[in-house]
C-alpha positions as YAML, in Angstrom:
chain: A
units: angstrom
residues:
- id: 1
  name: MET
  ca: [-61.26, 23.37, 39.68]
- id: 2
  name: GLU
  ca: [-60.09, 25.74, 37.06]
- id: 3
  name: LYS
  ca: [-56.71, 26.18, 38.53]
- id: 4
  name: LYS
  ca: [-56.59, 22.27, 38.70]
- id: 5
  name: ASN
  ca: [-56.78, 22.52, 34.69]
- id: 6
  name: THR
  ca: [-54.60, 24.96, 34.42]
- id: 7
  name: VAL
  ca: [-52.00, 23.17, 36.51]
- id: 8
  name: LEU
  ca: [-52.71, 19.82, 34.38]
- id: 9
  name: LEU
  ca: [-52.68, 21.73, 30.89]
- id: 10
  name: THR
  ca: [-49.43, 23.43, 32.00]
- id: 11
  name: VAL
  ca: [-47.78, 20.03, 32.86]
- id: 12
  name: ILE
  ca: [-49.20, 18.49, 29.67]
- id: 13
  name: ALA
  ca: [-47.60, 21.56, 28.12]
- id: 14
  name: VAL
  ca: [-44.08, 20.94, 29.55]
- id: 15
  name: ALA
  ca: [-44.81, 17.53, 28.44]
- id: 16
  name: THR
  ca: [-45.57, 17.88, 25.06]
- id: 17
  name: LEU
  ca: [-42.45, 20.51, 24.80]
- id: 18
  name: LEU
  ca: [-39.59, 17.66, 25.97]
- id: 19
  name: VAL
  ca: [-41.01, 15.23, 23.46]
- id: 20
  name: ALA
  ca: [-40.51, 17.44, 20.59]
- id: 21
  name: VAL
  ca: [-37.00, 18.57, 21.65]
- id: 22
  name: VAL
  ca: [-36.15, 15.14, 22.90]
- id: 23
  name: GLY
  ca: [-36.85, 14.61, 18.68]
- id: 24
  name: ALA
  ca: [-35.28, 16.79, 17.25]
- id: 25
  name: THR
  ca: [-32.34, 16.54, 19.33]
- id: 26
  name: PHE
  ca: [-32.30, 12.88, 18.41]
- id: 27
  name: ALA
  ca: [-33.03, 13.85, 14.27]
- id: 28
  name: TYR
  ca: [-30.26, 16.09, 14.63]
- id: 29
  name: PHE
  ca: [-27.17, 13.71, 15.47]
- id: 30
  name: THR
  ca: [-29.00, 10.85, 13.41]
- id: 31
  name: ALA
  ca: [-28.14, 12.94, 10.16]
- id: 32
  name: SER
  ca: [-25.08, 13.86, 11.41]
- id: 33
  name: ASN
  ca: [-23.81, 11.11, 11.65]
- id: 34
  name: SER
  ca: [-25.61, 8.67, 8.96]
- id: 35
  name: SER
  ca: [-23.42, 6.90, 6.98]
- id: 36
  name: THR
  ca: [-24.38, 4.59, 4.84]
- id: 37
  name: GLY
  ca: [-22.68, 3.08, 0.92]
- id: 38
  name: ASN
  ca: [-21.23, 0.31, -1.08]
- id: 39
  name: ALA
  ca: [-18.65, 1.33, -3.60]
- id: 40
  name: ALA
  ca: [-21.20, 1.79, -6.19]
- id: 41
  name: GLY
  ca: [-22.82, 4.76, -6.29]
- id: 42
  name: ASN
  ca: [-22.94, 7.90, -4.50]
- id: 43
  name: VAL
  ca: [-23.18, 8.28, -0.23]
- id: 44
  name: ASN
  ca: [-24.97, 11.26, 1.24]
- id: 45
  name: VAL
  ca: [-22.55, 12.76, 4.11]
- id: 46
  name: ASN
  ca: [-25.12, 14.63, 6.25]
- id: 47
  name: THR
  ca: [-23.78, 16.78, 8.77]
- id: 48
  name: ALA
  ca: [-24.81, 20.13, 10.00]
- id: 49
  name: THR
  ca: [-21.19, 21.09, 11.04]
- id: 50
  name: GLU
  ca: [-20.53, 24.89, 9.55]
- id: 51
  name: SER
  ca: [-24.60, 24.11, 8.06]
- id: 52
  name: ALA
  ca: [-22.46, 21.81, 4.84]
- id: 53
  name: ASP
  ca: [-24.08, 18.97, 3.27]
- id: 54
  name: LEU
  ca: [-21.50, 16.24, 1.98]
- id: 55
  name: VAL
  ca: [-21.15, 14.34, -0.70]
- id: 56
  name: LEU
  ca: [-18.74, 10.90, -0.73]
- id: 57
  name: ASN
  ca: [-18.61, 9.77, -4.51]
- id: 58
  name: VAL
  ca: [-17.38, 6.64, -4.88]
- id: 59
  name: ASP
  ca: [-17.73, 4.40, -8.15]
- id: 60
  name: LYS
  ca: [-16.14, 0.92, -8.59]
- id: 61
  name: VAL
  ca: [-13.06, 0.01, -11.34]
- id: 62
  name: THR
  ca: [-13.66, -3.23, -12.42]
- id: 63
  name: GLY
  ca: [-10.97, -5.81, -14.37]
- id: 64
  name: SER
  ca: [-10.68, -8.06, -17.31]
- id: 65
  name: ASN
  ca: [-11.02, -11.43, -15.78]
- id: 66
  name: ASN
  ca: [-11.02, -13.84, -13.01]
- id: 67
  name: ILE
  ca: [-9.03, -16.59, -14.27]
- id: 68
  name: PHE
  ca: [-5.65, -17.09, -13.13]
- id: 69
  name: TYR
  ca: [-2.28, -19.00, -13.92]
- id: 70
  name: PRO
  ca: [1.27, -18.83, -12.39]
- id: 71
  name: GLY
  ca: [2.52, -15.91, -13.37]
- id: 72
  name: THR
  ca: [-1.67, -14.43, -13.72]
- id: 73
  name: LYS
  ca: [-2.30, -10.90, -12.36]
- id: 74
  name: ASN
  ca: [-5.70, -8.89, -12.23]
- id: 75
  name: PHE
  ca: [-7.76, -6.07, -10.25]
- id: 76
  name: VAL
  ca: [-10.46, -4.66, -8.88]
- id: 77
  name: GLY
  ca: [-10.79, -0.72, -7.98]
- id: 78
  name: ALA
  ca: [-12.99, 2.03, -7.08]
- id: 79
  name: THR
  ca: [-12.17, 5.55, -6.56]
- id: 80
  name: ALA
  ca: [-13.61, 8.07, -4.03]
- id: 81
  name: SER
  ca: [-13.78, 11.59, -3.38]
- id: 82
  name: ALA
  ca: [-15.39, 14.57, -1.38]
- id: 83
  name: SER
  ca: [-17.95, 17.47, -2.69]
- id: 84
  name: PHE
  ca: [-20.71, 19.38, -1.73]
- id: 85
  name: LYS
  ca: [-24.17, 18.05, -1.71]
- id: 86
  name: ASP
  ca: [-25.35, 19.81, -5.63]
- id: 87
  name: ASN
  ca: [-22.46, 21.51, -5.43]
- id: 88
  name: ASN
  ca: [-24.01, 24.57, -2.64]
- id: 89
  name: ALA
  ca: [-20.87, 25.38, -1.23]
- id: 90
  name: PRO
  ca: [-20.80, 27.52, 1.72]
- id: 91
  name: ALA
  ca: [-20.91, 31.70, 1.60]
- id: 92
  name: ASP
  ca: [-17.99, 30.73, 4.50]
- id: 93
  name: GLY
  ca: [-15.38, 29.45, 1.95]
- id: 94
  name: LYS
  ca: [-14.69, 26.20, 3.72]
- id: 95
  name: GLU
  ca: [-13.25, 22.94, 2.66]
- id: 96
  name: TYR
  ca: [-14.22, 19.69, 3.93]
- id: 97
  name: ASN
  ca: [-12.44, 16.33, 5.03]
- id: 98
  name: ILE
  ca: [-14.59, 13.80, 4.73]
- id: 99
  name: SER
  ca: [-13.16, 10.31, 5.85]
- id: 100
  name: TYR
  ca: [-14.56, 6.72, 4.98]
- id: 101
  name: THR
  ca: [-12.93, 3.39, 5.00]
- id: 102
  name: LEU
  ca: [-12.56, 0.83, 2.80]
- id: 103
  name: GLU
  ca: [-13.75, -3.04, 2.74]
- id: 104
  name: GLY
  ca: [-13.01, -5.54, 0.10]
- id: 105
  name: LYS
  ca: [-11.97, -9.52, -0.64]
- id: 106
  name: VAL
  ca: [-10.44, -11.64, -2.12]
- id: 107
  name: THR
  ca: [-11.40, -15.01, -2.78]
- id: 108
  name: LEU
  ca: [-10.53, -18.06, -4.02]
- id: 109
  name: ALA
  ca: [-13.26, -20.62, -5.49]
- id: 110
  name: GLU
  ca: [-11.05, -24.15, -4.19]
- id: 111
  name: ALA
  ca: [-7.87, -23.75, -1.94]
- id: 112
  name: PHE
  ca: [-4.50, -23.09, -4.23]
- id: 113
  name: ALA
  ca: [-1.15, -25.41, -3.64]
- id: 114
  name: THR
  ca: [0.44, -21.69, -4.04]
- id: 115
  name: GLU
  ca: [-0.49, -18.70, -2.13]
- id: 116
  name: VAL
  ca: [-2.35, -16.85, -4.03]
- id: 117
  name: GLU
  ca: [-0.38, -12.23, -3.49]
- id: 118
  name: TRP
  ca: [-2.86, -9.74, -2.88]
- id: 119
  name: GLU
  ca: [-2.22, -5.11, -3.02]
- id: 120
  name: LEU
  ca: [-3.83, -2.72, -2.30]
- id: 121
  name: TYR
  ca: [-2.82, 0.81, -3.51]
- id: 122
  name: GLU
  ca: [-3.28, 4.39, -3.70]
- id: 123
  name: THR
  ca: [-2.93, 6.85, -6.21]
- id: 124
  name: GLU
  ca: [-4.66, 9.59, -7.21]
- id: 125
  name: THR
  ca: [-3.69, 8.70, -11.52]
- id: 126
  name: ASP
  ca: [-6.69, 6.99, -12.77]
- id: 127
  name: LEU
  ca: [-4.20, 3.90, -13.94]
- id: 128
  name: SER
  ca: [-7.49, 1.41, -15.15]
- id: 129
  name: SER
  ca: [-6.91, 1.34, -19.13]
- id: 130
  name: GLY
  ca: [-3.31, 0.18, -18.41]
- id: 131
  name: LEU
  ca: [-3.05, -1.03, -14.73]
- id: 132
  name: ILE
  ca: [-1.75, -4.15, -15.79]
- id: 133
  name: THR
  ca: [-0.52, -5.77, -19.09]
- id: 134
  name: CYS
  ca: [-0.50, -8.98, -20.01]
- id: 135
  name: GLY
  ca: [1.14, -11.27, -22.63]
- id: 136
  name: ALA
  ca: [0.00, -14.51, -24.44]
- id: 137
  name: ILE
  ca: [-1.73, -17.56, -21.78]
- id: 138
  name: THR
  ca: [0.90, -20.89, -23.00]
- id: 139
  name: GLU
  ca: [1.57, -23.72, -22.29]
- id: 140
  name: TYR
  ca: [3.59, -23.78, -18.51]
- id: 141
  name: THR
  ca: [6.87, -25.28, -18.39]
- id: 142
  name: PRO
  ca: [8.63, -25.68, -15.18]
- id: 143
  name: THR
  ca: [12.22, -24.43, -14.83]
- id: 144
  name: GLU
  ca: [13.21, -26.12, -11.50]
- id: 145
  name: GLY
  ca: [12.30, -29.39, -10.21]
- id: 146
  name: GLU
  ca: [12.31, -32.53, -11.85]
- id: 147
  name: ASN
  ca: [9.77, -31.48, -15.24]
- id: 148
  name: ALA
  ca: [12.87, -28.57, -15.90]
- id: 149
  name: GLY
  ca: [12.41, -27.41, -19.13]
- id: 150
  name: THR
  ca: [8.99, -29.58, -19.81]
- id: 151
  name: ALA
  ca: [6.12, -27.67, -21.54]
- id: 152
  name: ILE
  ca: [2.79, -29.78, -19.44]
- id: 153
  name: ALA
  ca: [0.30, -30.76, -20.87]
- id: 154
  name: GLY
  ca: [-3.04, -29.50, -20.37]
- id: 155
  name: THR
  ca: [-1.43, -26.55, -17.96]
- id: 156
  name: LYS
  ca: [-0.82, -22.57, -18.81]
- id: 157
  name: THR
  ca: [1.07, -19.73, -17.61]
- id: 158
  name: GLN
  ca: [1.21, -15.91, -18.38]
- id: 159
  name: SER
  ca: [3.21, -13.49, -18.10]
- id: 160
  name: CYS
  ca: [1.77, -9.95, -16.40]
- id: 161
  name: THR
  ca: [3.36, -7.17, -15.04]
- id: 162
  name: LEU
  ca: [1.92, -3.65, -12.59]
- id: 163
  name: ALA
  ca: [2.24, -0.35, -13.73]
- id: 164
  name: THR
  ca: [5.83, 0.99, -12.94]
- id: 165
  name: SER
  ca: [4.06, 4.31, -11.23]
- id: 166
  name: LEU
  ca: [2.62, 1.71, -8.58]
- id: 167
  name: ALA
  ca: [5.29, -1.44, -9.03]
- id: 168
  name: ASN
  ca: [8.00, 1.88, -8.54]
- id: 169
  name: ASP
  ca: [6.66, 3.71, -6.07]
- id: 170
  name: ALA
  ca: [6.13, 1.81, -2.77]
- id: 171
  name: SER
  ca: [4.16, 4.57, -0.83]
- id: 172
  name: LYS
  ca: [1.44, 3.78, -3.73]
- id: 173
  name: LYS
  ca: [1.10, 0.70, -1.73]
- id: 174
  name: VAL
  ca: [-1.22, 0.76, 1.53]
- id: 175
  name: LYS
  ca: [-2.04, -2.94, 2.21]
- id: 176
  name: SER
  ca: [-0.46, -6.27, 0.91]
- id: 177
  name: GLY
  ca: [-0.97, -9.80, 2.07]
- id: 178
  name: THR
  ca: [-0.39, -13.58, 1.98]
- id: 179
  name: ILE
  ca: [-3.99, -15.80, 1.34]
- id: 180
  name: ASN
  ca: [-1.16, -18.95, 2.01]
- id: 181
  name: ALA
  ca: [-1.84, -22.38, 0.38]
- id: 182
  name: GLY
  ca: [-4.29, -24.30, 1.63]
- id: 183
  name: ASP
  ca: [-7.13, -20.85, 2.30]
- id: 184
  name: LEU
  ca: [-9.59, -19.12, 0.37]
- id: 185
  name: THR
  ca: [-10.17, -15.92, 1.27]
- id: 186
  name: ALA
  ca: [-9.03, -12.45, 2.27]
- id: 187
  name: THR
  ca: [-9.95, -9.19, 3.82]
- id: 188
  name: VAL
  ca: [-8.81, -5.95, 2.80]
- id: 189
  name: THR
  ca: [-9.34, -3.26, 5.29]
- id: 190
  name: HIS
  ca: [-7.87, 0.65, 4.68]
- id: 191
  name: SER
  ca: [-9.24, 4.02, 6.10]
- id: 192
  name: GLY
  ca: [-8.64, 6.83, 3.99]
- id: 193
  name: THR
  ca: [-9.14, 11.00, 3.28]
- id: 194
  name: VAL
  ca: [-11.10, 12.86, 1.05]
- id: 195
  name: LYS
  ca: [-11.43, 16.62, 1.14]
- id: 196
  name: THR
  ca: [-13.92, 19.09, -0.71]
- id: 197
  name: ASN
  ca: [-13.29, 21.67, -3.67]
- id: 198
  name: GLY
  ca: [-15.04, 24.62, -3.50]
- id: 199
  name: THR
  ca: [-18.85, 24.23, -5.86]
- id: 200
  name: THR
  ca: [-16.14, 20.86, -7.98]
- id: 201
  name: ALA
  ca: [-15.43, 18.11, -7.03]
- id: 202
  name: GLY
  ca: [-12.33, 17.58, -4.66]
- id: 203
  name: THR
  ca: [-9.51, 15.90, -6.06]
- id: 204
  name: THR
  ca: [-10.52, 11.79, -5.97]
- id: 205
  name: LYS
  ca: [-8.12, 9.14, -4.48]
- id: 206
  name: TYR
  ca: [-8.65, 5.65, -7.20]
- id: 207
  name: TYR
  ca: [-7.80, 2.91, -5.31]
- id: 208
  name: TYR
  ca: [-6.44, -0.79, -6.90]
- id: 209
  name: LEU
  ca: [-6.41, -4.13, -5.29]
- id: 210
  name: VAL
  ca: [-4.09, -6.62, -7.16]
- id: 211
  name: VAL
  ca: [-4.01, -10.05, -6.98]
- id: 212
  name: THR
  ca: [-1.73, -12.13, -8.85]
- id: 213
  name: LEU
  ca: [-1.07, -16.13, -8.28]
- id: 214
  name: PRO
  ca: [3.09, -15.95, -8.94]
- id: 215
  name: GLU
  ca: [4.65, -17.90, -11.20]
- id: 216
  name: LYS
  ca: [7.38, -20.01, -9.17]
- id: 217
  name: GLY
  ca: [9.11, -21.89, -11.49]
- id: 218
  name: THR
  ca: [8.84, -24.71, -9.89]
- id: 219
  name: ASP
  ca: [6.33, -27.14, -10.33]
- id: 220
  name: GLN
  ca: [2.87, -25.56, -10.20]
- id: 221
  name: SER
  ca: [0.46, -27.87, -12.57]
- id: 222
  name: ALA
  ca: [-1.59, -28.07, -9.53]
- id: 223
  name: ASP
  ca: [-2.21, -24.71, -10.09]
- id: 224
  name: ALA
  ca: [-1.76, -24.02, -14.20]
- id: 225
  name: THR
  ca: [-5.05, -24.99, -15.18]
- id: 226
  name: GLY
  ca: [-6.77, -22.09, -14.90]
- id: 227
  name: LYS
  ca: [-8.25, -21.43, -11.44]
- id: 228
  name: THR
  ca: [-11.27, -18.88, -10.30]
- id: 229
  name: ILE
  ca: [-10.78, -15.43, -7.92]
- id: 230
  name: THR
  ca: [-13.06, -13.41, -6.50]
- id: 231
  name: ILE
  ca: [-12.00, -9.62, -6.50]
- id: 232
  name: ALA
  ca: [-14.02, -7.06, -4.64]
- id: 233
  name: ILE
  ca: [-13.66, -3.66, -3.18]
- id: 234
  name: ASP
  ca: [-17.41, -4.69, -1.11]
- id: 235
  name: LYS
  ca: [-18.07, -0.50, -0.19]
- id: 236
  name: ILE
  ca: [-16.71, 2.62, 0.87]
- id: 237
  name: GLU
  ca: [-18.68, 3.64, 3.99]
- id: 238
  name: SER
  ca: [-18.19, 6.96, 5.34]
- id: 239
  name: THR
  ca: [-17.09, 7.33, 9.33]
- id: 240
  name: GLY
  ca: [-17.01, 11.11, 9.88]
- id: 241
  name: SER
  ca: [-16.24, 14.96, 8.94]
- id: 242
  name: ALA
  ca: [-14.15, 17.95, 9.61]
- id: 243
  name: VAL
  ca: [-13.33, 21.32, 9.12]
- id: 244
  name: ALA
  ca: [-10.92, 20.89, 6.68]
- id: 245
  name: ALA
  ca: [-7.28, 22.86, 7.63]
- id: 246
  name: SER
  ca: [-6.54, 26.36, 5.68]
...
């Protein structure tokens, strides 16, 4: 009987050890592959790789309005940078890349008669305070068609320009598209990477989702009474991390 008890206890001990090992392994992979967050705060990216604990820092930059007339531009933005948690860089001096996916959306409150254009820009320069410059809102006057040269009562137009550092550099435009007349939404996605920099945050990447209701010169009076467009960068979510090339 004593021998049977010994065998039974041994089996229980082995089973308990297996549960502990499997549980620890599951916890390890859960921590190593966690990736949550949105574009309104810090996102912890836990990794056991090289014993580094990384953080994907995310923040939002908002535009000025969401009422559009022919010629209006507006934007919303977000930033991303990488750092070590609590600025505790590893002793080996290695730096890390954090990869992520950005998701945004452009939503029209009602159908437009004119297509709406959107562009996503990526830059390492903070342009939020001077990204778009708009003139005064004035009465809308078509330059073509049967109403050419005649101001249309109750309608408005606006002239807006994009910062030249973006407008003149095609490499900073990473995505673009059009919401066709009659459609209501567009989804914007982009993949990016940021790198740590020792005990300080690495270089910040600035993202600007710019929306334009183009002024065509033709009769756009159906879209010239002021329509609402909502622009959002909903989240920037980590997809992985790796040791950066030295």
